[in-house]
């Protein structure tokens, strides 16, 4: 194919692809003012050093060893030991508005490869590859990766690590040589290695620097890496991680990568995040979240497995008094479920606990004006269950091995049609026979040796999970679904296409939640981030926090409560009602506005976030003092994104108890009516108050 140039343009970013025998992204960055031709591209044609290959080797969209790409290839596989180093030649390029489709083929290996690139107006790039076996014999695929070249100046990686109840932690890594790699082999998106990272020139921050953010929309095993080639070029790769022998393409069969989502911003991490948020709202959620997100009360931390329908009705009544709009009955309602050692899989009402069923409970909840939700963990099974005793062969396991339990449970093989049909029938039965508005879909176990008919099948298990949810949603489109997975274990864009909310973490400790929610906010807007006010004494950290920090932390996402409201006295109920009503007052802004993570001068001890309306008329700022201040003064707070010509009135909305008693004087704007210009607030700022550790402050900005 003759040399050509293709361009995809977003609102602020641009992608330039040069094609000949292969396709190469030669530019991905800030949108250029003029159209680019091959003449301009000649200016960045690379030199060819001596002592190496005598030809230039592009970092194609699918790097190939046969063309002299010595780094991580885009495809690894073979046909009975042959066709193991294919060289794809570009056959056809189609451009459809914002989308580019590049079709390549290797006649000798009898393989076809299609690469799809799409850059939307939200400046989010989507990449996907599809490999097809054109031969008469099967083809074994070991790897198939999306590949994105990055400029040499992108030398720092901001990535995630974590664990259960401490998800979305961030760390930075300089990559001058070698590279960075993360792998997840736990069978779900995982608490440990969320499939995303950010790359840019060293020192990029919330408001400054170039940044490329990448997220692999996949709910299973994955690998992400950023490599530094010997010539200084950087390459990002993202892929589903295939287990040995898992992907074997029969003649005419295809395999596609998960979609890799990438967003470039010249305005730092906030710019990148805002583009992802808008894409989620426009392209993934669409019309599914048209109504205000209901305030939840979930029963788990209030009663655990102690289910008494009359007492739960009292909980619902007390919840309604606080202002709760959706009441969820968590684990413990089904046959024989008295603790976590038994009964998973037996999805029938426990007649000992609920002798009259749950119709009366649901009617009571609905009669109070609340929606009703119910907890399920469909993919799991306990050996102490009727289901396992009847069908021990339904496990996702390799025969002859006894895999370790997780939370006393095992995983069901969704690829067995009988298993799939049973689970769909049980879920469908509840949604058909009861007016259930919401499902909390949990998945508490990591997967060991995922096998279907003793063959590795991690990919197939994830795909069947998607199919199960899709089939349920198709029949019950008005039911909201939360992806829980032990809190934070299955959070990604592909899950979000079929659900409505994520449970960000099983940790309701407000201090830990500040960091968890900040990490999650890089890719997800607040309205899909489940965030609850837990009990005063956290059951995960054994730490105690005042209601102020718990309430303000929870209101920054999709708010809920996780406690027993029956145990609250009237004064306490009024205090909780205050934060519920505060959230309702501001959720229209929180769930539609532009989020800014603030850069604070005492970043070791403070954290801040601002949500600003699209028209810059209204803003809400949350400041949390996470620890003792580093210095005796807290510095100055600057607020980006405001209209520099406009004036804004600053009003304290909620402050810690005793805030003005701990110092001789707090900044005057906290007590006196203050109006400042957007320019002043962005460039000069506000004096920060002095706050006790583990307290939070909320104030508003309203254009005059």
XYZ file of C-alpha atoms in Angstrom:
704
model
C 0.000 0.000 0.000
C 1.300 3.466 -0.879
C 2.176 5.804 1.938
C -0.798 7.773 3.252
C -1.804 9.782 6.314
C -5.067 9.606 8.264
C -6.232 11.845 11.089
C -8.748 11.524 13.889
C -9.628 14.698 15.774
C -11.335 15.149 19.101
C -12.209 18.481 20.654
C -8.754 19.055 22.157
C -6.639 16.108 20.968
C -5.567 14.609 17.680
C -4.311 11.273 16.380
C -2.211 11.013 13.209
C -1.721 7.588 11.639
C 0.789 7.008 8.861
C 0.203 3.909 6.760
C 2.230 1.956 4.246
C 2.726 -1.781 4.722
C 1.866 -1.232 8.383
C 0.022 1.464 10.321
C 1.864 3.594 12.862
C 0.590 6.307 15.185
C 3.112 9.075 14.593
C 1.388 11.703 16.708
C -1.086 11.617 19.586
C -1.357 14.852 21.474
C -2.792 18.347 21.426
C -5.053 19.128 18.477
C -3.153 20.909 15.713
C -4.495 23.969 13.944
C -3.746 22.873 10.387
C -4.277 19.672 8.462
C -1.186 17.497 8.300
C 0.207 15.972 5.103
C 3.064 13.623 4.282
C 5.249 16.701 3.767
C 5.072 17.592 7.451
C 5.543 13.972 8.482
C 8.813 13.836 6.565
C 10.194 16.221 9.173
C 9.884 13.554 11.873
C 11.156 10.631 9.782
C 13.581 8.790 12.031
C 17.271 8.357 11.393
C 18.541 4.791 10.917
C 21.515 4.076 13.194
C 24.465 1.966 12.049
C 25.126 -1.460 13.566
C 21.477 -2.433 13.713
C 18.871 -3.334 11.117
C 19.324 -1.453 7.848
C 15.707 -0.294 7.749
C 13.490 1.812 9.957
C 11.258 -0.264 12.218
C 8.004 1.505 13.123
C 6.177 0.848 16.362
C 3.102 -0.394 14.561
C -0.302 -0.931 16.119
C 0.660 -4.599 16.306
C 4.471 -4.868 16.667
C 5.843 -7.928 14.882
C 9.099 -9.804 15.334
C 9.124 -10.647 11.615
C 9.479 -6.925 10.845
C 12.302 -6.395 13.324
C 10.317 -5.250 16.360
C 12.400 -6.699 19.190
C 10.196 -5.555 22.035
C 6.965 -7.083 23.263
C 5.032 -8.255 20.160
C 1.371 -7.506 19.664
C 0.595 -11.140 18.844
C 2.079 -14.395 20.072
C 0.758 -17.711 18.814
C 1.385 -20.651 16.508
C -0.208 -23.297 14.332
C 1.270 -26.580 15.562
C 4.618 -24.839 15.922
C 4.328 -22.953 12.638
C 3.183 -19.414 11.743
C 4.670 -18.234 15.034
C 6.142 -14.947 13.725
C 3.576 -13.451 11.335
C 4.159 -10.262 9.343
C 0.872 -8.528 8.646
C 0.602 -6.315 5.568
C -2.025 -3.591 5.466
C -4.715 -4.361 2.891
C -7.409 -1.756 3.435
C -8.096 1.410 5.429
C -11.597 2.774 6.027
C -12.358 6.065 7.738
C -15.883 6.609 9.049
C -16.137 10.038 10.687
C -14.372 9.559 14.030
C -13.405 5.936 13.374
C -10.507 4.338 11.514
C -10.564 0.635 10.542
C -7.294 -0.939 9.385
C -7.396 -4.447 7.885
C -4.172 -6.439 7.504
C -3.335 -9.977 6.436
C -0.474 -12.460 6.423
C -1.006 -14.786 3.455
C 1.699 -17.190 4.571
C 0.447 -17.548 8.141
C -3.179 -17.375 6.935
C -4.164 -14.834 9.568
C -6.135 -11.593 9.333
C -5.969 -8.675 11.744
C -8.363 -5.750 12.028
C -7.484 -2.753 14.190
C -10.199 -0.236 15.099
C -9.440 3.271 16.361
C -12.078 5.796 17.384
C -11.545 9.253 18.879
C -14.731 10.938 20.101
C -15.588 14.543 20.918
C -14.880 13.842 24.605
C -11.261 13.177 23.561
C -11.361 9.517 24.512
C -9.636 7.132 22.117
C -10.916 3.559 21.858
C -8.656 0.807 20.471
C -9.553 -2.786 19.694
C -7.996 -5.587 17.630
C -9.578 -8.686 16.112
C -7.555 -11.681 14.927
C -9.119 -14.222 12.554
C -7.778 -17.649 11.641
C -8.060 -17.964 7.835
C -6.260 -21.314 7.716
C -7.612 -24.836 7.522
C -6.023 -25.832 10.838
C -6.469 -24.397 14.318
C -4.323 -21.548 15.627
C -3.245 -21.266 19.262
C -3.086 -17.677 20.581
C -0.867 -16.889 23.555
C -1.166 -13.080 23.512
C -3.043 -10.389 21.616
C -2.347 -6.851 22.823
C -3.389 -3.314 22.010
C -0.277 -1.218 21.418
C 0.070 2.555 21.664
C 3.357 4.378 21.027
C 4.180 7.255 23.380
C 6.691 10.097 22.957
C 10.096 9.757 24.593
C 9.275 12.604 26.980
C 6.631 10.414 28.655
C 8.967 9.062 31.305
C 6.823 8.722 34.429
C 4.034 6.239 35.160
C 1.289 6.836 37.719
C -0.254 3.448 38.449
C -2.449 1.655 40.950
C -1.939 -0.932 43.644
C -4.028 -2.013 46.604
C -5.851 -4.811 48.368
C -9.244 -5.536 49.853
C -10.427 -2.521 51.938
C -7.512 -0.437 50.613
C -8.182 -0.095 46.887
C -7.086 2.496 44.296
C -3.779 3.421 45.939
C -1.396 5.267 43.633
C 2.331 5.147 43.045
C 4.712 6.794 40.597
C 7.560 5.126 38.700
C 10.241 6.756 36.549
C 10.986 4.772 33.394
C 14.348 5.750 31.948
C 15.183 2.216 30.803
C 13.491 -1.149 30.879
C 9.921 -0.347 31.784
C 6.925 -0.961 33.997
C 4.608 -3.967 34.040
C 1.580 -4.980 36.106
C -0.341 -8.242 35.925
C -3.560 -9.412 37.466
C -4.229 -13.169 37.651
C -7.039 -13.140 40.243
C -9.880 -13.749 37.793
C -11.700 -10.432 38.231
C -10.762 -6.801 37.641
C -9.121 -6.965 41.098
C -8.470 -4.817 44.139
C -4.726 -5.260 43.699
C -4.007 -3.988 40.179
C -6.756 -1.891 38.671
C -6.328 -2.097 34.844
C -5.322 1.506 34.282
C -2.338 3.807 34.419
C -1.309 7.345 33.505
C 1.889 8.304 31.687
C 3.501 11.684 31.079
C 6.638 13.797 31.430
C 8.018 13.638 34.961
C 6.139 15.824 37.418
C 2.757 15.993 35.712
C 0.127 16.986 38.230
C -3.551 17.638 38.681
C -3.520 20.987 36.864
C -0.269 20.836 34.930
C 1.590 18.807 32.364
C 0.802 16.446 29.546
C -0.744 13.125 30.487
C -1.974 10.049 28.644
C -4.433 7.999 30.707
C -5.188 4.396 29.712
C -7.848 1.979 30.967
C -8.460 -1.583 29.757
C -12.187 -2.344 29.860
C -11.952 -5.934 31.019
C -13.197 -7.768 34.115
C -10.664 -10.589 34.269
C -6.947 -11.291 34.134
C -4.922 -8.595 32.419
C -1.462 -7.277 31.698
C -0.466 -3.627 31.274
C 3.020 -2.448 30.520
C 5.032 0.578 29.446
C 8.346 -0.273 27.817
C 11.340 1.881 26.948
C 12.960 0.726 23.734
C 16.725 0.883 23.311
C 16.243 3.852 20.969
C 14.297 5.804 23.623
C 10.785 5.342 22.244
C 8.046 4.448 24.714
C 5.334 1.849 24.079
C 2.183 1.175 26.082
C 0.520 -2.233 25.805
C -2.699 -3.521 27.359
C -4.238 -6.965 27.000
C -6.410 -9.643 28.520
C -4.072 -12.234 29.993
C -4.652 -15.678 28.456
C -4.009 -18.842 30.449
C -2.112 -21.717 28.776
C -4.071 -23.243 25.909
C -7.066 -21.035 26.621
C -7.430 -19.419 23.200
C -7.470 -21.832 20.282
C -8.997 -20.500 17.092
C -10.700 -23.009 14.866
C -10.772 -22.229 11.092
C -12.693 -18.965 10.474
C -12.879 -18.259 14.217
C -11.882 -14.870 15.677
C -10.733 -13.389 18.972
C -10.964 -9.704 19.909
C -9.061 -7.766 22.519
C -10.955 -5.856 25.185
C -11.284 -2.176 24.359
C -8.423 0.022 25.477
C -9.609 3.524 26.398
C -7.009 6.296 26.244
C -7.317 10.028 26.815
C -4.684 12.708 26.256
C -4.746 16.038 28.050
C -2.361 18.967 28.008
C -4.057 20.188 31.195
C -2.855 17.576 33.655
C -4.731 14.805 35.407
C -7.858 16.872 35.934
C -8.175 17.489 32.208
C -7.742 13.767 31.531
C -10.290 12.830 34.199
C -12.880 15.288 32.979
C -12.668 13.802 29.500
C -13.163 10.276 30.857
C -16.081 11.464 33.004
C -17.842 13.011 30.033
C -17.280 9.889 27.957
C -18.751 7.725 30.713
C -21.781 9.999 30.947
C -22.358 10.295 27.205
C -21.189 7.019 25.697
C -21.418 4.395 28.467
C -24.241 5.435 30.809
C -26.308 7.350 28.297
C -29.956 7.485 29.346
C -29.637 4.833 32.067
C -29.045 7.343 34.875
C -31.672 9.939 34.032
C -33.263 10.101 37.488
C -31.450 11.358 40.600
C -29.329 8.651 42.221
C -31.323 7.446 45.285
C -29.730 7.663 48.723
C -29.176 4.087 49.973
C -29.361 2.279 53.244
C -27.742 -1.139 53.109
C -28.393 -3.531 56.006
C -25.056 -5.367 56.064
C -23.135 -3.493 58.750
C -26.343 -2.966 60.698
C -27.430 -6.591 61.214
C -25.046 -8.839 59.233
C -26.695 -12.312 59.117
C -29.278 -11.634 61.855
C -32.431 -11.377 59.780
C -35.773 -10.753 61.478
C -38.324 -9.336 59.011
C -40.151 -7.362 61.696
C -36.921 -5.790 62.876
C -35.878 -5.063 59.287
C -39.209 -3.278 58.807
C -38.285 -1.115 61.792
C -34.930 -0.420 60.125
C -36.755 0.626 56.946
C -39.061 2.925 58.899
C -36.121 4.558 60.666
C -34.241 4.826 57.346
C -37.173 6.643 55.749
C -37.212 9.097 58.654
C -33.587 9.942 57.886
C -34.404 10.575 54.224
C -33.217 7.304 52.653
C -34.671 6.600 49.189
C -33.533 3.017 48.518
C -33.444 0.230 51.131
C -31.282 -2.850 50.422
C -31.450 -6.181 52.263
C -27.966 -7.667 52.187
C -26.599 -11.194 52.734
C -28.475 -13.597 55.020
C -31.998 -13.698 53.562
C -31.811 -17.011 51.666
C -32.184 -20.644 52.655
C -29.896 -21.727 55.517
C -27.656 -18.657 55.364
C -26.671 -17.997 58.987
C -23.004 -17.269 58.354
C -20.588 -17.251 55.418
C -19.750 -20.975 55.566
C -22.887 -22.279 53.846
C -25.826 -21.927 51.454
C -24.438 -19.884 48.566
C -26.250 -21.182 45.495
C -29.519 -21.932 47.310
C -31.333 -18.844 46.075
C -34.662 -19.408 47.802
C -36.248 -17.408 50.636
C -35.271 -18.763 54.052
C -38.641 -19.829 55.495
C -37.238 -20.019 58.999
C -36.335 -16.343 58.938
C -39.090 -15.218 56.583
C -42.038 -17.568 57.252
C -44.364 -15.253 55.304
C -41.865 -14.562 52.514
C -40.585 -11.111 51.600
C -43.677 -9.661 49.911
C -44.704 -7.950 53.145
C -41.250 -6.470 53.659
C -41.113 -5.132 50.105
C -44.602 -3.645 50.458
C -43.531 -1.988 53.710
C -40.447 -0.473 52.057
C -42.412 0.732 49.044
C -45.129 2.084 51.317
C -42.495 4.294 52.939
C -41.678 5.763 49.536
C -38.387 3.892 49.115
C -37.117 1.525 46.443
C -36.268 -2.041 47.464
C -33.008 -3.831 46.751
C -31.735 -7.343 47.375
C -28.234 -8.833 47.602
C -27.086 -11.765 45.440
C -23.770 -13.489 44.805
C -24.797 -15.589 41.790
C -21.393 -16.853 40.627
C -20.490 -18.448 43.957
C -21.290 -21.668 45.800
C -20.586 -23.162 49.221
C -19.969 -26.893 49.473
C -22.344 -26.750 52.422
C -25.378 -26.162 50.194
C -28.168 -28.118 48.554
C -26.909 -26.968 45.185
C -23.434 -28.435 45.665
C -24.783 -31.681 47.078
C -26.928 -32.057 43.949
C -24.338 -30.787 41.449
C -20.731 -31.129 42.653
C -19.658 -31.114 39.005
C -20.796 -27.496 38.562
C -17.593 -26.039 40.034
C -15.208 -23.958 37.969
C -12.280 -26.250 38.702
C -9.840 -28.855 37.415
C -10.809 -32.395 38.300
C -8.397 -34.046 40.711
C -7.390 -30.813 42.432
C -8.849 -29.324 45.598
C -8.448 -25.576 45.172
C -8.282 -23.431 48.316
C -11.496 -21.782 49.392
C -11.993 -18.042 49.576
C -14.522 -16.830 52.143
C -15.466 -20.543 52.447
C -16.736 -20.562 48.866
C -16.036 -21.768 45.346
C -16.954 -20.519 41.874
C -19.609 -21.912 39.550
C -18.699 -22.717 35.948
C -20.899 -20.315 33.994
C -19.865 -21.989 30.742
C -21.931 -25.040 31.606
C -25.332 -24.344 30.130
C -27.127 -25.959 33.068
C -25.337 -23.629 35.493
C -26.067 -20.569 33.391
C -29.732 -21.512 33.012
C -30.120 -22.206 36.746
C -28.689 -18.853 37.756
C -30.719 -16.946 35.202
C -33.895 -18.749 36.284
C -33.279 -17.922 39.962
C -32.516 -14.242 39.321
C -35.317 -13.892 36.799
C -37.760 -15.573 39.188
C -37.094 -13.007 41.909
C -37.287 -10.032 39.552
C -40.466 -11.382 37.955
C -42.302 -12.380 41.122
C -41.251 -9.535 43.393
C -41.199 -5.770 42.709
C -37.439 -5.525 43.206
C -35.879 -2.274 42.037
C -32.213 -3.001 42.597
C -29.697 -5.839 42.781
C -26.461 -5.681 44.709
C -24.378 -8.185 42.692
C -21.466 -9.395 44.767
C -18.408 -11.536 43.979
C -16.283 -12.134 47.049
C -13.819 -14.762 45.852
C -10.684 -14.693 43.753
C -10.566 -17.442 41.138
C -8.048 -20.281 41.322
C -7.646 -22.705 38.399
C -10.602 -21.471 36.303
C -11.424 -24.446 34.109
C -14.230 -25.644 31.877
C -13.963 -29.374 31.132
C -10.508 -29.185 32.748
C -9.288 -26.663 30.141
C -8.221 -23.180 31.186
C -11.161 -20.817 30.715
C -10.693 -17.515 32.499
C -11.748 -15.592 29.388
C -14.836 -17.717 28.866
C -15.914 -17.279 32.490
C -15.801 -13.480 32.211
C -17.644 -13.504 28.895
C -20.383 -15.697 30.354
C -20.731 -13.338 33.306
C -21.306 -10.508 30.814
C -23.837 -12.658 28.970
C -25.715 -13.482 32.179
C -26.016 -9.832 33.173
C -26.957 -8.834 29.618
C -29.747 -11.409 29.469
C -31.102 -10.273 32.832
C -30.950 -6.588 31.863
C -32.685 -7.290 28.565
C -35.656 -8.838 30.389
C -35.648 -6.424 33.346
C -34.340 -3.114 31.963
C -35.741 -1.017 34.816
C -33.782 -2.819 37.550
C -30.584 -1.081 38.673
C -27.541 -3.290 39.277
C -24.545 -2.577 41.482
C -21.217 -4.231 40.752
C -19.886 -4.939 44.227
C -17.258 -7.742 44.188
C -16.118 -7.403 47.808
C -15.994 -3.672 47.192
C -13.640 -2.533 44.407
C -13.026 -5.978 42.931
C -14.890 -5.547 39.637
C -14.819 -1.924 38.524
C -14.203 -1.173 34.860
C -15.863 0.394 31.823
C -17.034 -2.944 30.392
C -18.967 -3.785 33.562
C -20.400 -0.271 33.626
C -21.969 -0.799 30.194
C -24.444 -3.160 31.876
C -24.641 -1.881 35.468
C -25.424 1.404 37.214
C -23.169 1.717 40.224
C -19.946 0.460 41.784
C -19.329 -0.333 45.414
C -15.912 1.287 45.645
C -14.701 -0.516 48.761
C -15.911 -2.543 51.732
C -14.061 0.029 53.822
C -16.383 2.768 55.127
C -13.669 4.421 57.209
C -13.908 8.018 55.973
C -10.164 8.634 56.126
C -9.370 5.604 53.981
C -12.296 6.430 51.706
C -10.791 9.827 50.913
C -7.825 8.154 49.240
C -9.853 5.328 47.668
C -12.401 7.690 46.154
C -9.696 10.040 44.911
C -8.012 7.172 43.071
C -11.287 5.987 41.577
C -12.148 9.526 40.444
C -9.418 9.534 37.804
C -11.633 7.408 35.553
C -15.157 7.477 37.023
C -17.586 10.335 37.772
C -19.106 10.645 41.271
C -22.580 9.358 40.378
C -21.364 5.770 39.845
C -19.194 5.659 42.986
C -21.091 4.094 45.889
C -20.045 5.936 49.053
C -21.726 5.276 52.405
C -21.721 6.786 55.863
C -20.619 3.937 58.058
C -20.959 3.537 61.781
C -18.994 5.835 64.089
C -16.666 2.924 64.867
C -15.419 1.443 61.563
C -15.711 -2.340 61.357
C -12.718 -2.567 58.970
C -10.155 -0.273 60.623
C -11.512 -0.169 64.224
C -11.082 3.585 64.008
C -13.638 6.140 65.237
C -14.664 9.240 63.310
C -17.092 12.064 63.941
C -20.141 12.277 61.710
C -18.881 15.419 59.961
C -16.029 13.771 58.069
C -18.096 10.629 57.466
C -20.995 12.627 56.064
C -18.964 14.927 53.822
C -16.872 12.044 52.490
C -19.955 10.003 51.599
C -21.820 12.858 49.931
C -19.075 13.209 47.296
C -20.213 10.040 45.494
C -23.497 8.138 45.194
C -24.432 8.501 48.839
C -25.748 5.876 51.224
C -25.647 4.676 54.815
C -24.338 1.390 56.224
C -25.612 1.050 59.792
C -28.631 0.152 61.915
C -30.825 3.270 62.103
C -33.045 1.719 64.795
C -30.222 2.169 67.314
C -30.054 5.934 66.719
C -31.716 8.384 69.092
C -33.683 11.365 67.798
C -30.709 13.710 67.941
C -28.524 11.279 66.010
C -31.243 10.747 63.404
C -31.451 14.493 62.920
C -27.673 14.643 62.432
C -27.727 11.891 59.797
C -30.752 13.507 58.135
C -28.708 16.720 57.868
C -26.079 15.036 55.679
C -28.631 13.117 53.641
C -30.497 16.355 52.890
C -27.206 18.130 52.220
C -26.366 15.506 49.613
C -29.811 15.777 48.027
C -29.414 19.550 47.835
C -26.121 19.276 45.977
C -26.314 15.957 44.105
C -27.598 17.607 40.922
C -24.294 19.470 40.768
C -22.156 16.604 42.099
C -23.556 14.149 39.531
C -23.337 16.390 36.481
C -20.571 18.886 37.173
C -16.879 19.056 36.371
C -14.655 17.475 39.015
C -11.314 18.992 40.010
C -8.971 17.262 42.421
C -7.286 20.213 44.125
C -3.548 20.658 44.563
C -3.043 21.710 48.166
C 0.117 23.199 49.580
C 0.194 20.764 52.501
C -0.532 17.693 50.388
C 0.724 15.345 53.113
C -2.023 16.445 55.485
C -4.830 17.772 53.292
C -6.973 16.619 50.414
C -9.470 18.611 48.399
C -11.981 18.324 45.600
C -14.170 20.849 43.801
C -17.174 20.187 41.586
C -18.099 23.051 39.252
C -21.188 23.402 37.084
C -20.581 23.400 33.345
C -21.712 27.023 33.087
C -19.289 28.017 35.896
C -22.205 29.454 37.886
C -21.969 27.219 40.944
C -19.247 25.282 42.722
C -18.845 23.076 45.796
C -15.506 22.582 47.543
C -14.595 19.878 50.052
C -11.414 20.136 52.117
C -10.367 17.254 54.363
C -7.633 17.483 56.963
C -6.304 13.941 56.822
C -3.522 14.387 59.401
C -1.807 16.958 61.613
C -0.645 19.893 59.543
C 2.994 19.848 58.498
C 3.354 23.522 59.487
C 1.582 25.835 61.891
C -0.227 27.435 58.929
C -2.150 25.502 56.262
C -1.162 27.569 53.224
C -3.338 29.013 50.494
C -6.048 27.270 48.463
C -6.294 28.077 44.742
C -9.359 27.051 42.758
C -9.060 26.317 39.025
C -11.743 26.385 36.353
C -13.742 29.438 37.452
C -14.769 32.274 35.146
C -11.889 34.746 35.675
C -14.091 37.770 34.904
C -16.911 36.779 37.272
C -17.318 37.386 40.994
C -18.144 34.514 43.334
C -19.755 34.623 46.766
C -18.145 32.172 49.186
C -20.374 30.510 51.799
C -19.437 27.867 54.356
C -21.939 25.019 54.019
C -20.702 22.616 56.703
C -17.783 22.807 59.074
C -16.271 20.657 61.845
C -17.646 21.032 65.355
C -15.485 23.430 67.372
C -13.567 24.711 64.332
C -13.338 28.262 65.701
C -12.322 27.114 69.173
C -9.009 25.552 68.221
C -7.292 28.770 67.025
C -7.101 32.451 67.930
C -8.642 33.341 64.579
C -9.679 31.497 61.424
C -9.539 33.221 58.006
C -12.135 36.004 57.797
C -13.914 34.528 54.733
C -15.218 31.744 56.944
C -17.394 34.076 59.034
C -17.851 37.184 56.916
C -19.636 37.363 53.568
C -16.872 37.379 50.961
C -17.005 37.971 47.199
C -13.905 37.391 45.067
C -13.233 37.127 41.341
C -12.564 33.837 39.642
C -9.181 35.200 38.612
C -8.256 35.963 42.235
C -9.395 32.548 43.436
C -7.401 30.794 40.697
C -4.207 32.819 40.848
C -3.988 34.123 44.425
C -6.481 32.049 46.390
C -7.927 31.769 49.891
C -6.098 31.369 53.180
C -6.717 27.831 54.376
C -8.307 27.332 57.798
C -6.582 25.463 60.595
C -8.394 22.175 61.192
C -8.139 19.244 63.547
C -6.891 15.990 62.001
C -9.593 13.823 60.436
C -12.127 16.582 59.950
C -13.724 18.052 56.823
C -15.080 21.375 55.591
C -17.568 22.163 52.818
C -18.116 25.541 51.179
C -19.891 26.806 48.072
C -19.095 29.272 45.313
C -21.960 31.103 43.627
C -21.539 33.557 40.778
C -22.896 37.013 41.612
